[in-house]
Every structure is written in structure tokens, then in C-alpha cells.
mmCIF file of C-alpha atoms and ligand atoms in Angstrom:
data_model
loop_
_atom_site.group_PDB
_atom_site.id
_atom_site.type_symbol
_atom_site.label_atom_id
_atom_site.label_comp_id
_atom_site.label_asym_id
_atom_site.label_seq_id
_atom_site.Cartn_x
_atom_site.Cartn_y
_atom_site.Cartn_z
ATOM 1 C CA UNK A 21 9.943 9.107 9.298
ATOM 2 C CA UNK A 22 12.378 9.575 12.179
ATOM 3 C CA UNK A 23 15.008 7.173 10.805
ATOM 4 C CA UNK A 24 15.204 9.102 7.568
ATOM 5 C CA UNK A 25 15.587 12.442 9.339
ATOM 6 C CA UNK A 26 18.268 11.148 11.703
ATOM 7 C CA UNK A 27 20.268 9.944 8.779
ATOM 8 C CA UNK A 28 19.750 13.198 6.936
ATOM 9 C CA UNK A 29 18.452 11.317 3.928
ATOM 10 C CA UNK A 30 15.766 13.897 3.114
ATOM 11 C CA UNK A 31 18.416 16.610 2.976
ATOM 12 C CA UNK A 32 20.683 14.449 0.798
ATOM 13 C CA UNK A 33 17.833 13.754 -1.624
ATOM 14 C CA UNK A 34 17.220 17.462 -2.182
ATOM 15 C CA UNK A 35 20.869 18.353 -2.507
ATOM 16 C CA UNK A 36 21.540 15.550 -4.957
ATOM 17 C CA UNK A 37 18.518 16.460 -7.033
ATOM 18 C CA UNK A 38 19.863 20.010 -7.408
ATOM 19 C CA UNK A 39 23.402 18.857 -8.164
ATOM 20 C CA UNK A 40 22.308 16.339 -10.774
ATOM 21 C CA UNK A 41 19.675 18.643 -12.237
ATOM 22 C CA UNK A 42 16.977 15.982 -12.461
ATOM 23 C CA UNK A 43 13.332 15.808 -11.391
ATOM 24 C CA UNK A 44 13.648 13.792 -8.204
ATOM 25 C CA UNK A 45 16.024 11.651 -6.153
ATOM 26 C CA UNK A 46 14.980 8.932 -3.705
ATOM 27 C CA UNK A 47 17.610 7.405 -1.415
ATOM 28 C CA UNK A 48 17.256 4.162 0.532
ATOM 29 C CA UNK A 49 19.465 3.436 3.561
ATOM 30 C CA UNK A 50 22.589 1.265 3.154
ATOM 31 C CA UNK A 51 25.134 0.473 0.458
ATOM 32 C CA UNK A 52 24.369 -2.088 -2.233
ATOM 33 C CA UNK A 53 28.081 -2.922 -2.514
ATOM 34 C CA UNK A 54 28.040 -4.155 1.080
ATOM 35 C CA UNK A 55 24.674 -5.863 1.374
ATOM 36 C CA UNK A 56 22.545 -7.594 -1.273
ATOM 37 C CA UNK A 57 19.463 -6.640 0.786
ATOM 38 C CA UNK A 58 19.798 -3.026 -0.306
ATOM 39 C CA UNK A 59 18.659 -3.929 -3.834
ATOM 40 C CA UNK A 60 15.427 -5.137 -2.269
ATOM 41 C CA UNK A 61 15.038 -1.718 -0.645
ATOM 42 C CA UNK A 62 15.616 -0.067 -4.028
ATOM 43 C CA UNK A 63 12.873 -2.332 -5.333
ATOM 44 C CA UNK A 64 10.461 -1.286 -2.601
ATOM 45 C CA UNK A 65 11.133 2.412 -3.228
ATOM 46 C CA UNK A 66 10.633 1.893 -6.966
ATOM 47 C CA UNK A 67 7.275 0.231 -6.372
ATOM 48 C CA UNK A 68 6.125 3.200 -4.263
ATOM 49 C CA UNK A 69 7.315 5.647 -6.887
ATOM 50 C CA UNK A 70 5.598 3.735 -9.721
ATOM 51 C CA UNK A 71 2.322 3.625 -7.831
ATOM 52 C CA UNK A 72 2.287 7.419 -7.558
ATOM 53 C CA UNK A 73 3.024 7.949 -11.247
ATOM 54 C CA UNK A 74 0.916 5.330 -12.969
ATOM 55 C CA UNK A 75 -2.606 6.082 -14.048
ATOM 56 C CA UNK A 76 -5.072 4.327 -16.353
ATOM 57 C CA UNK A 77 -3.378 2.288 -19.058
ATOM 58 C CA UNK A 78 0.389 2.079 -19.030
ATOM 59 C CA UNK A 79 3.061 0.513 -21.146
ATOM 60 C CA UNK A 80 6.205 0.151 -19.075
ATOM 61 C CA UNK A 81 9.524 -0.471 -20.848
ATOM 62 C CA UNK A 82 12.113 -2.244 -18.700
ATOM 63 C CA UNK A 83 15.851 -2.939 -19.076
ATOM 64 C CA UNK A 84 17.797 -5.905 -17.727
ATOM 65 C CA UNK A 85 20.231 -6.330 -14.847
ATOM 66 C CA UNK A 86 20.216 -7.558 -11.267
ATOM 67 C CA UNK A 87 18.762 -4.303 -9.916
ATOM 68 C CA UNK A 88 15.741 -4.524 -12.210
ATOM 69 C CA UNK A 89 15.409 -8.188 -11.262
ATOM 70 C CA UNK A 90 15.229 -7.096 -7.598
ATOM 71 C CA UNK A 91 12.638 -4.444 -8.479
ATOM 72 C CA UNK A 92 10.471 -7.144 -10.079
ATOM 73 C CA UNK A 93 10.494 -9.092 -6.801
ATOM 74 C CA UNK A 94 9.048 -6.112 -4.959
ATOM 75 C CA UNK A 95 6.144 -5.309 -7.241
ATOM 76 C CA UNK A 96 2.747 -6.465 -6.034
ATOM 77 C CA UNK A 97 -0.832 -6.566 -7.320
ATOM 78 C CA UNK A 98 -1.763 -3.322 -5.557
ATOM 79 C CA UNK A 99 -0.258 -1.578 -8.597
ATOM 80 C CA UNK A 100 -2.941 -3.091 -10.786
ATOM 81 C CA UNK A 101 -5.954 -0.995 -10.237
ATOM 82 C CA UNK A 102 -4.178 0.249 -13.344
ATOM 83 C CA UNK A 103 -3.798 -1.661 -16.589
ATOM 84 C CA UNK A 104 -0.129 -2.466 -17.064
ATOM 85 C CA UNK A 105 1.819 -3.973 -19.927
ATOM 86 C CA UNK A 106 5.524 -4.663 -19.390
ATOM 87 C CA UNK A 107 7.815 -4.715 -22.433
ATOM 88 C CA UNK A 108 11.594 -5.127 -22.683
ATOM 89 C CA UNK A 109 13.142 -1.767 -23.568
ATOM 90 C CA UNK A 110 15.813 -3.354 -25.788
ATOM 91 C CA UNK A 111 16.977 -6.696 -27.080
ATOM 92 C CA UNK A 112 18.677 -8.535 -24.240
ATOM 93 C CA UNK A 113 18.941 -12.186 -25.188
ATOM 94 C CA UNK A 114 22.511 -13.262 -24.434
ATOM 95 C CA UNK A 115 22.643 -11.870 -20.921
ATOM 96 C CA UNK A 116 22.139 -14.262 -17.976
ATOM 97 C CA UNK A 117 18.557 -15.460 -18.117
ATOM 98 C CA UNK A 118 17.597 -14.111 -14.672
ATOM 99 C CA UNK A 119 18.960 -10.679 -15.621
ATOM 100 C CA UNK A 120 17.325 -10.517 -19.051
ATOM 101 C CA UNK A 121 14.608 -7.942 -19.611
ATOM 102 C CA UNK A 122 12.337 -10.709 -20.979
ATOM 103 C CA UNK A 123 12.530 -12.620 -17.696
ATOM 104 C CA UNK A 124 12.179 -9.462 -15.618
ATOM 105 C CA UNK A 125 9.097 -8.314 -17.561
ATOM 106 C CA UNK A 126 7.549 -11.721 -17.116
ATOM 107 C CA UNK A 127 8.162 -11.569 -13.332
ATOM 108 C CA UNK A 128 6.839 -8.010 -13.134
ATOM 109 C CA UNK A 129 3.669 -9.032 -14.946
ATOM 110 C CA UNK A 130 3.283 -12.114 -12.771
ATOM 111 C CA UNK A 131 3.714 -10.153 -9.533
ATOM 112 C CA UNK A 132 1.252 -7.430 -10.543
ATOM 113 C CA UNK A 133 -1.363 -9.633 -12.250
ATOM 114 C CA UNK A 134 -0.759 -7.881 -15.538
ATOM 115 C CA UNK A 135 0.575 -8.608 -19.011
ATOM 116 C CA UNK A 136 3.967 -8.599 -20.692
ATOM 117 C CA UNK A 137 5.475 -9.083 -24.118
ATOM 118 C CA UNK A 138 8.747 -10.705 -25.091
ATOM 119 C CA UNK A 139 11.411 -9.441 -27.448
ATOM 120 C CA UNK A 140 13.511 -12.317 -28.727
ATOM 121 C CA UNK A 141 16.368 -10.208 -29.964
ATOM 122 C CA UNK A 142 20.048 -10.524 -28.982
ATOM 123 C CA UNK A 143 21.685 -7.866 -26.831
ATOM 124 C CA UNK A 144 24.115 -7.199 -29.695
ATOM 125 C CA UNK A 145 22.981 -7.249 -33.305
ATOM 126 C CA UNK A 146 25.176 -7.057 -36.397
ATOM 127 C CA UNK A 147 24.178 -4.221 -38.699
ATOM 128 C CA UNK A 148 23.562 -6.662 -41.584
ATOM 129 C CA UNK A 149 20.681 -8.303 -39.770
ATOM 130 C CA UNK A 150 19.415 -5.241 -37.908
ATOM 131 C CA UNK A 151 17.359 -3.954 -40.832
ATOM 132 C CA UNK A 152 15.667 -7.270 -41.509
ATOM 133 C CA UNK A 153 14.971 -7.971 -37.841
ATOM 134 C CA UNK A 154 13.016 -4.748 -37.324
ATOM 135 C CA UNK A 155 10.719 -5.791 -40.176
ATOM 136 C CA UNK A 156 9.767 -9.096 -38.489
ATOM 137 C CA UNK A 157 6.067 -8.649 -37.597
ATOM 138 C CA UNK A 158 6.365 -9.870 -33.957
ATOM 139 C CA UNK A 159 9.387 -7.704 -33.334
ATOM 140 C CA UNK A 160 7.880 -4.739 -35.127
ATOM 141 C CA UNK A 161 4.807 -4.938 -32.918
ATOM 142 C CA UNK A 162 6.835 -4.874 -29.707
ATOM 143 C CA UNK A 163 8.910 -1.978 -31.057
ATOM 144 C CA UNK A 164 5.704 -0.030 -31.611
ATOM 145 C CA UNK A 165 4.664 -0.741 -28.005
ATOM 146 C CA UNK A 166 8.064 0.431 -26.732
ATOM 147 C CA UNK A 167 7.663 3.687 -28.650
ATOM 148 C CA UNK A 168 4.363 4.371 -26.895
ATOM 149 C CA UNK A 169 5.597 3.550 -23.386
ATOM 150 C CA UNK A 170 4.516 5.966 -20.663
ATOM 151 C CA UNK A 171 7.224 4.782 -18.298
ATOM 152 C CA UNK A 172 10.759 3.444 -18.517
ATOM 153 C CA UNK A 173 12.428 1.571 -15.669
ATOM 154 C CA UNK A 174 16.147 1.133 -16.177
ATOM 155 C CA UNK A 175 19.432 0.238 -14.546
ATOM 156 C CA UNK A 176 22.801 1.976 -14.741
ATOM 157 C CA UNK A 177 26.061 0.043 -14.607
ATOM 158 C CA UNK A 178 29.782 0.550 -14.287
ATOM 159 C CA UNK A 179 31.274 0.562 -17.800
ATOM 160 C CA UNK A 180 34.010 -2.018 -17.329
ATOM 161 C CA UNK A 181 31.761 -4.330 -15.317
ATOM 162 C CA UNK A 182 29.214 -4.227 -18.117
ATOM 163 C CA UNK A 183 31.777 -4.817 -20.862
ATOM 164 C CA UNK A 184 32.957 -7.914 -18.981
ATOM 165 C CA UNK A 185 29.418 -9.140 -18.387
ATOM 166 C CA UNK A 186 28.700 -8.769 -22.096
ATOM 167 C CA UNK A 187 31.920 -10.543 -22.992
ATOM 168 C CA UNK A 188 32.747 -7.642 -25.284
ATOM 169 C CA UNK A 189 35.645 -8.306 -27.634
ATOM 170 C CA UNK A 190 39.142 -6.828 -26.998
ATOM 171 C CA UNK A 191 38.590 -4.164 -29.641
ATOM 172 C CA UNK A 192 35.565 -2.784 -27.805
ATOM 173 C CA UNK A 193 37.275 -3.049 -24.437
ATOM 174 C CA UNK A 194 40.142 -1.014 -25.866
ATOM 175 C CA UNK A 195 37.718 1.586 -27.202
ATOM 176 C CA UNK A 196 36.124 1.881 -23.761
ATOM 177 C CA UNK A 197 39.496 2.184 -22.011
ATOM 178 C CA UNK A 198 40.807 4.784 -24.436
ATOM 179 C CA UNK A 199 37.554 6.715 -24.252
ATOM 180 C CA UNK A 200 37.673 6.500 -20.425
ATOM 181 C CA UNK A 201 34.170 5.076 -20.233
ATOM 182 C CA UNK A 202 32.833 4.960 -16.668
ATOM 183 C CA UNK A 203 29.098 4.359 -17.012
ATOM 184 C CA UNK A 204 26.619 2.356 -19.041
ATOM 185 C CA UNK A 205 22.864 2.498 -19.607
ATOM 186 C CA UNK A 206 20.668 1.233 -22.472
ATOM 187 C CA UNK A 207 23.750 -0.178 -24.200
ATOM 188 C CA UNK A 208 25.443 3.245 -24.325
ATOM 189 C CA UNK A 209 28.801 3.779 -22.623
ATOM 190 C CA UNK A 210 29.657 7.237 -21.226
ATOM 191 C CA UNK A 211 32.796 8.992 -20.036
ATOM 192 C CA UNK A 212 32.844 11.272 -16.970
ATOM 193 C CA UNK A 213 31.719 14.213 -19.100
ATOM 194 C CA UNK A 214 28.652 12.244 -20.127
ATOM 195 C CA UNK A 215 29.843 11.870 -23.720
ATOM 196 C CA UNK A 216 28.988 8.668 -25.587
ATOM 197 C CA UNK A 217 32.115 6.552 -26.026
ATOM 198 C CA UNK A 218 30.464 3.498 -27.525
ATOM 199 C CA UNK A 219 27.009 2.216 -28.337
ATOM 200 C CA UNK A 220 25.923 -1.417 -28.581
ATOM 201 C CA UNK A 221 23.749 -1.915 -31.629
ATOM 202 C CA UNK A 222 20.493 -3.551 -30.743
ATOM 203 C CA UNK A 223 16.794 -3.149 -31.390
ATOM 204 C CA UNK A 224 14.527 -1.146 -29.126
ATOM 205 C CA UNK A 225 14.720 2.022 -27.104
ATOM 206 C CA UNK A 226 17.454 4.463 -28.080
ATOM 207 C CA UNK A 227 18.706 7.273 -25.874
ATOM 208 C CA UNK A 228 16.938 9.953 -27.906
ATOM 209 C CA UNK A 229 13.581 8.185 -27.435
ATOM 210 C CA UNK A 230 13.693 8.893 -23.708
ATOM 211 C CA UNK A 231 12.814 12.548 -24.287
ATOM 212 C CA UNK A 232 9.319 11.514 -25.409
ATOM 213 C CA UNK A 233 8.586 9.250 -22.457
ATOM 214 C CA UNK A 234 6.762 10.985 -19.581
ATOM 215 C CA UNK A 235 8.192 8.947 -16.690
ATOM 216 C CA UNK A 236 11.789 7.770 -16.639
ATOM 217 C CA UNK A 237 12.967 5.981 -13.511
ATOM 218 C CA UNK A 238 16.644 5.073 -13.121
ATOM 219 C CA UNK A 239 17.435 2.592 -10.358
ATOM 220 C CA UNK A 240 21.068 2.098 -9.344
ATOM 221 C CA UNK A 241 22.903 1.889 -6.038
ATOM 222 C CA UNK A 242 26.232 1.013 -4.412
ATOM 223 C CA UNK A 243 29.265 3.257 -3.881
ATOM 224 C CA UNK A 244 30.964 1.653 -6.881
ATOM 225 C CA UNK A 245 28.254 2.976 -9.223
ATOM 226 C CA UNK A 246 28.578 6.652 -8.218
ATOM 227 C CA UNK A 247 30.753 7.596 -11.200
ATOM 228 C CA UNK A 248 28.522 5.704 -13.592
ATOM 229 C CA UNK A 249 25.384 7.374 -12.272
ATOM 230 C CA UNK A 250 26.916 10.842 -12.537
ATOM 231 C CA UNK A 251 28.177 10.239 -16.070
ATOM 232 C CA UNK A 252 24.905 8.850 -17.375
ATOM 233 C CA UNK A 253 22.797 11.592 -15.774
ATOM 234 C CA UNK A 254 24.677 14.202 -17.793
ATOM 235 C CA UNK A 255 22.985 12.692 -20.867
ATOM 236 C CA UNK A 256 19.711 11.650 -19.274
ATOM 237 C CA UNK A 257 16.471 13.592 -19.716
ATOM 238 C CA UNK A 258 15.964 16.166 -16.960
ATOM 239 C CA UNK A 259 12.672 14.461 -16.147
ATOM 240 C CA UNK A 260 14.571 11.440 -14.796
ATOM 241 C CA UNK A 261 13.811 10.180 -11.308
ATOM 242 C CA UNK A 262 16.821 8.523 -9.661
ATOM 243 C CA UNK A 263 16.289 5.843 -7.050
ATOM 244 C CA UNK A 264 19.585 5.107 -5.344
ATOM 245 C CA UNK A 265 21.139 4.140 -2.005
ATOM 246 C CA UNK A 266 23.105 5.963 0.663
ATOM 247 C CA UNK A 267 26.403 4.467 -0.516
ATOM 248 C CA UNK A 268 26.139 5.945 -3.998
ATOM 249 C CA UNK A 269 24.519 9.165 -2.749
ATOM 250 C CA UNK A 270 27.300 9.918 -0.259
ATOM 251 C CA UNK A 271 29.970 9.350 -2.880
ATOM 252 C CA UNK A 272 28.095 11.521 -5.368
ATOM 253 C CA UNK A 273 27.802 14.361 -2.858
ATOM 254 C CA UNK A 274 31.530 14.190 -2.086
ATOM 255 C CA UNK A 275 32.564 14.458 -5.723
HETATM 256 O O1 F6P B 304 22.286 -4.954 -19.284
HETATM 257 C C1 F6P B 304 21.156 -4.243 -18.911
HETATM 258 C C2 F6P B 304 21.461 -3.195 -17.854
HETATM 259 O O2 F6P B 304 20.288 -2.502 -17.517
HETATM 260 C C3 F6P B 304 22.542 -2.205 -18.235
HETATM 261 O O3 F6P B 304 22.110 -1.198 -19.113
HETATM 262 C C4 F6P B 304 22.995 -1.708 -16.886
HETATM 263 O O4 F6P B 304 24.267 -1.127 -16.936
HETATM 264 C C5 F6P B 304 22.983 -2.986 -16.100
HETATM 265 O O5 F6P B 304 21.989 -3.812 -16.670
HETATM 266 C C6 F6P B 304 22.796 -2.839 -14.633
HETATM 267 O O6 F6P B 304 22.925 -4.104 -14.052
HETATM 268 P P1 F6P B 304 22.938 -4.338 -12.495
HETATM 269 O O7 F6P B 304 21.643 -3.842 -11.969
HETATM 270 O O8 F6P B 304 23.081 -5.827 -12.353
HETATM 271 O O9 F6P B 304 24.107 -3.603 -11.949
#
């Protein structure tokens, strides 16, 4: 439309896609750091993008966070000429309830008249109990569903913000500082080169699993997330679609 052309958003989308070396970039107007409404716009754009990609039966793996929570608000039943099943991508119990993948999946299913599954697994698991947890039948079943997902919807966060939100212990915070972590996604922390500085042990989707999933949609906006987005996308599969806002996009194009 005219608004988009005036703002040069179409041009920015193409340039950013080339710079980041990913499949597609969608940019919504505004800056999420300045207005909470922008997350709603990210949600709307995500819904449009999902509608184009989904066909037949789909298992959709979803991460937590306030952006994904906003996406859930914007999904509607017109997605459900298709059969959808929403599953948490990873254990997330321990985060704020409204930002947990379990809650978000439940809202997504509710808003699209479809189904969801829960994964009652903490966002951080000690290695001693990891092995026994994955053998629990209920958990095992959800893990199998995650592995056959045709789409992943996920957030990207600033590393330090995420470490604080997770109440990570001083040892981990030190590791992140020393490793100059700037971005976080799926429990992995990345430095500006896109190298993994730290990984939170939990059950569910691991970074290497993304390569086998046909549709990967990253949703993250706000100027303050530009560094995080850039860092993570150095590791991300090239098939990733990024849905972001003007604030982050402008900062990314400057850098
Ligand atoms: O904790 C789940 C998660 O998806 C993280 O991987 C990501 O960094 C964060 O949430 C994004 O949260 P928000 O959308 O609130 O910035």
C-alpha cells in the first residue's frame, strides 16, 4: 500500500533480507521499544504470514515471551480451514505464566479453534533429571510431536534482559558477560559473531533441529533487539522468515 511505499518499508525488507541472508523479512511500522501497540502489529503480520504457509495438517511449535503472547492475541479462526496443533517448543515452566509457551499455545489454539498440548517441564533442567524426564510417557509424546513440527514460531531476546528474566545465577551472568553475549533464542545465548556462549539445558527443540523444520518464523522488534536479532540470525537456518519492526530494521541497516 501507499503508506508502506512512502516509508520505504518494501525497500528495507529486501535490503535486510539480503544483508541477513535469510528467506524473507517483513517489517511493520513503528518501534516496539516506544509503543506496546507495535507488538500487536507484529502479531498481525505473523498471522498473515502463517496463513500463506500453512496447508493441510500442521504441528506448530511455539516458544515463550511477550512477543509470542502478542502473536497469540492476533490469531483468528480463519487460519483453521487447516488442522492445527500447537505445542510448546521447549520446557518453559518457571517463566511468568502469561509468557510461558504452555499458556501461549493454549491461547493460540483457543483463538484458532484448534488443539494444543502442554509440556510441564521447567525452563531449566538439571542434567541428573533430564534423562529420566524425557522417558516420561506424556513428555515423550510431546517431544515426538515437536520433532515432527512443520512450523516453528519463536521470539528473540536481548541476552542480559533474558538472563535477568530467568533469574540466572551469578556464575551464568558472569559467563554471559565474559562471552559478550548479546542475543538469546531457544535458550541459547549468542555473541555478536553468532557463536554460542551458553545454552540452558531443557527438554524440547534444540538449535540443530531447526534445519529439519520447513517453516521457521522469528518474531522480534524494537531498536534494543537489533544486536540480538543480528547475532542469532548468524546461527539461524537460512530458511528463516524474520518479522520485525521499523525500529529494529533501521538499526540493523545502519550497522
Ligand atoms: O523465553 C522464551 C523466549 O522466546 C526467549 O527465547 C526469547 O529471548 C524471549 O522469550 C523473547 O521475549 P520477548 O518477546 O518478551 O522479548
